[in-house]
């Protein structure tokens, strides 16, 4: 007797293509983002472990420094092939939800308290003493009219400028000499310093606030002349 033909054997289904691996690994835990999340991606990108080390270096340097850290300064401490600007951008993103955040100020980066926490902290943290009105007015004039001579400050302000006021601004590092004006007598010219930008939380002179924010008492005769002046380039 002839045996019935065997049923055709069906080919095994083709193996499913392996799912592509995610570009970034998952966070390592709440409050501790994986440094790989912030590492630049693409050809020529640094190793994630190297980038994580660079983030730690940047955070330590900014924390230990007494002035804002410029990218050029940070670059000297980083491993070869790691870009300082990319590291600072990643660190700022990493600190975005922290009580202390990384902000760009005075041409560099520094840690600052989160703005929403400032009102609560002022109850327990001693607020620095404000400058006298004469010093604030002088500083405002120099900021908006620099470089400016002492006589020009007195003319704009409508009052004499005491040597004590000028010296106090110099001692605080808020102003500094900017050469001499090429007129008879060659009087000294004055301008603001990086310390001034840091003190007022400015990235550059183009970010100068409205004139009222630099003067203690609104309504001063100083306001109109300062408003008319164009911000420095």
CSV table of C-alpha atoms in Angstrom, one decimal:
chain,number,residue,atom,x,y,z
A,1,UNK,CA,0.0,0.0,0.0
A,2,UNK,CA,1.2,3.4,-0.9
A,3,UNK,CA,1.8,5.7,2.0
A,4,UNK,CA,0.2,9.1,2.0
A,5,UNK,CA,2.5,11.9,1.2
A,6,UNK,CA,3.9,13.7,4.1
A,7,UNK,CA,2.6,17.2,4.9
A,8,UNK,CA,4.9,19.9,3.8
A,9,UNK,CA,7.0,21.3,6.5
A,10,UNK,CA,6.4,25.0,6.9
A,11,UNK,CA,9.4,27.2,7.1
A,12,UNK,CA,10.1,28.7,10.5
A,13,UNK,CA,9.2,32.4,10.7
A,14,UNK,CA,12.0,34.7,10.1
A,15,UNK,CA,13.6,36.0,13.2
A,16,UNK,CA,12.3,39.4,14.1
A,17,UNK,CA,14.8,42.2,13.7
A,18,UNK,CA,16.4,43.2,16.9
A,19,UNK,CA,14.9,46.3,18.3
A,20,UNK,CA,17.3,49.2,18.1
A,21,UNK,CA,19.0,50.2,21.3
A,22,UNK,CA,17.9,53.6,22.7
A,23,UNK,CA,20.2,56.5,22.0
A,24,UNK,CA,20.4,57.3,25.7
A,25,UNK,CA,20.4,55.0,28.7
A,26,UNK,CA,17.7,55.4,31.3
A,27,UNK,CA,18.3,57.6,34.3
A,28,UNK,CA,20.1,55.9,37.2
A,29,UNK,CA,17.6,57.1,39.8
A,30,UNK,CA,15.6,60.1,40.8
A,31,UNK,CA,17.8,63.1,41.5
A,32,UNK,CA,20.8,61.5,39.8
A,33,UNK,CA,20.5,61.8,36.1
A,34,UNK,CA,22.8,59.6,34.0
A,35,UNK,CA,25.6,61.8,32.6
A,36,UNK,CA,25.1,59.9,29.3
A,37,UNK,CA,21.8,61.8,28.9
A,38,UNK,CA,23.7,65.0,28.5
A,39,UNK,CA,26.7,63.7,26.5
A,40,UNK,CA,26.9,65.0,22.9
A,41,UNK,CA,25.8,62.4,20.4
A,42,UNK,CA,27.2,61.8,17.0
A,43,UNK,CA,30.4,61.1,15.3
A,44,UNK,CA,33.4,62.3,17.2
A,45,UNK,CA,31.5,62.6,20.5
A,46,UNK,CA,33.6,62.0,23.6
A,47,UNK,CA,33.2,58.8,25.6
A,48,UNK,CA,30.2,59.1,28.0
A,49,UNK,CA,32.5,58.2,31.0
A,50,UNK,CA,34.9,60.9,29.9
A,51,UNK,CA,32.1,63.4,29.5
A,52,UNK,CA,30.8,62.5,33.0
A,53,UNK,CA,34.3,63.1,34.4
A,54,UNK,CA,34.3,66.5,32.6
A,55,UNK,CA,31.0,67.4,34.2
A,56,UNK,CA,32.4,66.6,37.7
A,57,UNK,CA,35.4,68.8,37.0
A,58,UNK,CA,33.3,71.7,35.8
A,59,UNK,CA,31.0,71.5,38.8
A,60,UNK,CA,34.0,71.4,41.2
A,61,UNK,CA,35.7,74.3,39.5
A,62,UNK,CA,32.6,76.5,39.4
A,63,UNK,CA,31.9,75.7,43.1
A,64,UNK,CA,35.5,76.5,44.2
A,65,UNK,CA,36.0,79.7,42.1
A,66,UNK,CA,35.4,83.1,43.6
A,67,UNK,CA,34.3,84.5,40.3
A,68,UNK,CA,32.3,83.2,37.3
A,69,UNK,CA,34.1,80.6,35.2
A,70,UNK,CA,34.6,81.4,31.5
A,71,UNK,CA,34.5,78.5,29.1
A,72,UNK,CA,38.1,79.3,28.1
A,73,UNK,CA,39.2,78.9,31.7
A,74,UNK,CA,37.3,75.6,32.1
A,75,UNK,CA,38.8,74.3,28.8
A,76,UNK,CA,42.3,74.2,30.4
A,77,UNK,CA,41.1,71.7,33.0
A,78,UNK,CA,39.1,69.4,30.7
A,79,UNK,CA,40.4,66.2,29.0
A,80,UNK,CA,41.4,66.6,25.3
A,81,UNK,CA,38.5,66.4,22.9
A,82,UNK,CA,35.9,67.6,25.4
A,83,UNK,CA,34.3,71.0,24.6
A,84,UNK,CA,33.9,73.4,27.6
A,85,UNK,CA,30.8,75.1,26.2
A,86,UNK,CA,29.1,71.7,25.8
A,87,UNK,CA,30.0,70.7,29.3
A,88,UNK,CA,28.7,73.9,30.8
A,89,UNK,CA,25.5,73.6,28.8
A,90,UNK,CA,25.0,70.1,30.0
A,91,UNK,CA,25.8,71.1,33.6
A,92,UNK,CA,23.2,73.9,33.5
A,93,UNK,CA,20.6,71.4,32.2
A,94,UNK,CA,21.5,69.0,35.0
A,95,UNK,CA,21.1,71.7,37.6
A,96,UNK,CA,17.9,73.2,36.2
A,97,UNK,CA,15.7,71.7,39.0
A,98,UNK,CA,18.2,72.0,41.8
A,99,UNK,CA,17.9,74.7,44.5
A,100,UNK,CA,21.3,76.0,43.3
A,101,UNK,CA,21.4,76.5,39.5
A,102,UNK,CA,24.2,77.3,37.0
A,103,UNK,CA,23.7,80.6,35.3
A,104,UNK,CA,25.7,82.7,32.8
A,105,UNK,CA,26.8,85.9,34.3
A,106,UNK,CA,29.6,88.5,33.7
A,107,UNK,CA,31.0,86.5,30.8
A,108,UNK,CA,31.2,83.2,32.7
A,109,UNK,CA,29.2,80.7,34.7
A,110,UNK,CA,28.4,80.7,38.4
A,111,UNK,CA,26.1,78.9,40.8
A,112,UNK,CA,23.1,81.0,42.0
A,113,UNK,CA,20.2,80.3,44.3
A,114,UNK,CA,17.0,79.4,42.4
A,115,UNK,CA,14.9,82.6,42.0
A,116,UNK,CA,11.8,81.1,43.6
A,117,UNK,CA,13.7,80.3,46.8
A,118,UNK,CA,15.2,83.8,47.3
A,119,UNK,CA,12.2,85.2,49.2
A,120,UNK,CA,12.4,82.5,51.8
A,121,UNK,CA,16.2,82.8,52.2
A,122,UNK,CA,16.1,86.5,52.8
A,123,UNK,CA,14.5,85.8,56.2
A,124,UNK,CA,17.5,84.0,57.5
A,125,UNK,CA,20.4,85.2,55.3
A,126,UNK,CA,21.9,88.6,56.0
A,127,UNK,CA,21.3,90.9,53.0
A,128,UNK,CA,24.4,93.0,52.0
A,129,UNK,CA,24.2,96.6,52.9
A,130,UNK,CA,23.0,98.8,50.0
A,131,UNK,CA,25.3,101.4,48.6
A,132,UNK,CA,24.4,105.0,49.5
A,133,UNK,CA,22.3,107.0,47.1
A,134,UNK,CA,25.2,109.1,45.9
A,135,UNK,CA,27.2,106.0,45.1
A,136,UNK,CA,24.3,104.3,43.3
A,137,UNK,CA,23.6,107.4,41.2
A,138,UNK,CA,27.3,107.6,40.3
A,139,UNK,CA,27.4,104.0,39.4
A,140,UNK,CA,24.3,104.3,37.2
A,141,UNK,CA,25.8,107.2,35.3
A,142,UNK,CA,29.1,105.4,34.8
A,143,UNK,CA,27.3,102.3,33.6
A,144,UNK,CA,25.2,104.0,31.0
A,145,UNK,CA,27.7,106.7,29.9
A,146,UNK,CA,31.0,104.9,30.1
A,147,UNK,CA,33.8,105.8,29.6
A,148,UNK,CA,33.1,109.0,31.5
A,149,UNK,CA,35.1,111.6,33.4
A,150,UNK,CA,34.5,112.7,37.0
A,151,UNK,CA,33.4,116.2,35.7
A,152,UNK,CA,30.9,114.6,33.3
A,153,UNK,CA,29.5,112.5,36.2
A,154,UNK,CA,29.0,115.7,38.2
A,155,UNK,CA,27.4,117.5,35.2
A,156,UNK,CA,24.9,114.7,34.6
A,157,UNK,CA,24.1,114.2,38.3
A,158,UNK,CA,23.9,117.9,39.0
A,159,UNK,CA,26.0,117.6,42.1
A,160,UNK,CA,29.6,117.3,43.1
A,161,UNK,CA,31.2,113.9,43.4
A,162,UNK,CA,33.0,113.3,46.6
A,163,UNK,CA,36.3,111.5,46.6
A,164,UNK,CA,34.9,109.1,49.3
A,165,UNK,CA,32.1,108.0,46.9
A,166,UNK,CA,34.6,107.4,44.1
A,167,UNK,CA,37.0,105.5,46.4
A,168,UNK,CA,34.2,103.3,47.8
A,169,UNK,CA,33.2,102.2,44.3
A,170,UNK,CA,36.9,101.5,43.5
A,171,UNK,CA,37.4,99.5,46.6
A,172,UNK,CA,34.3,97.4,45.9
A,173,UNK,CA,35.7,96.7,42.4
A,174,UNK,CA,32.6,98.0,40.7
A,175,UNK,CA,34.4,100.6,38.6
A,176,UNK,CA,37.9,101.0,37.2
A,177,UNK,CA,40.0,103.4,35.2
A,178,UNK,CA,39.6,103.4,31.4
A,179,UNK,CA,42.5,105.6,30.3
A,180,UNK,CA,42.4,109.4,29.9
A,181,UNK,CA,40.3,111.7,27.8
A,182,UNK,CA,42.2,113.5,25.1
A,183,UNK,CA,41.3,117.0,26.2
A,184,UNK,CA,43.2,119.7,28.1
A,185,UNK,CA,44.2,118.3,31.5
A,186,UNK,CA,43.7,114.7,30.3
A,187,UNK,CA,41.2,113.7,33.0
A,188,UNK,CA,40.8,110.1,33.9
A,189,UNK,CA,38.0,108.1,32.3
A,190,UNK,CA,35.9,105.6,34.4
A,191,UNK,CA,34.0,102.5,33.5
A,192,UNK,CA,32.4,99.5,35.1
A,193,UNK,CA,34.2,96.2,35.7
A,194,UNK,CA,33.3,92.4,35.4
A,195,UNK,CA,32.6,92.6,39.2
A,196,UNK,CA,29.8,95.1,38.4
A,197,UNK,CA,28.2,92.6,36.0
A,198,UNK,CA,28.5,89.8,38.5
A,199,UNK,CA,27.0,92.0,41.3
A,200,UNK,CA,23.9,92.8,39.3
A,201,UNK,CA,23.6,89.4,37.6
A,202,UNK,CA,24.3,90.7,34.0
A,203,UNK,CA,25.9,88.7,31.2
A,204,UNK,CA,27.0,91.8,29.4
A,205,UNK,CA,26.5,95.6,29.4
A,206,UNK,CA,23.8,95.2,26.8
A,207,UNK,CA,21.7,93.4,29.5
A,208,UNK,CA,21.7,96.6,31.7
A,209,UNK,CA,18.3,96.8,33.5
A,210,UNK,CA,16.0,99.8,33.4
A,211,UNK,CA,17.5,102.8,35.1
A,212,UNK,CA,15.1,102.7,38.0
A,213,UNK,CA,16.6,99.4,39.1
A,214,UNK,CA,20.0,101.0,39.6
A,215,UNK,CA,18.8,103.9,41.6
A,216,UNK,CA,17.6,103.6,45.2
A,217,UNK,CA,14.9,106.4,45.1
A,218,UNK,CA,12.7,106.9,42.0
A,219,UNK,CA,12.2,110.5,41.1
A,220,UNK,CA,15.8,111.5,41.3
A,221,UNK,CA,17.0,114.1,38.9
A,222,UNK,CA,19.4,111.5,37.6
A,223,UNK,CA,16.7,109.5,35.9
A,224,UNK,CA,16.0,111.7,32.8
A,225,UNK,CA,19.7,112.1,31.7
A,226,UNK,CA,20.4,108.4,32.2
A,227,UNK,CA,17.3,107.4,30.2
A,228,UNK,CA,18.4,109.6,27.3
A,229,UNK,CA,21.7,107.9,27.1
A,230,UNK,CA,22.1,104.9,24.8
A,231,UNK,CA,23.4,101.7,26.3
A,232,UNK,CA,27.1,101.1,25.7
A,233,UNK,CA,28.0,98.8,22.8
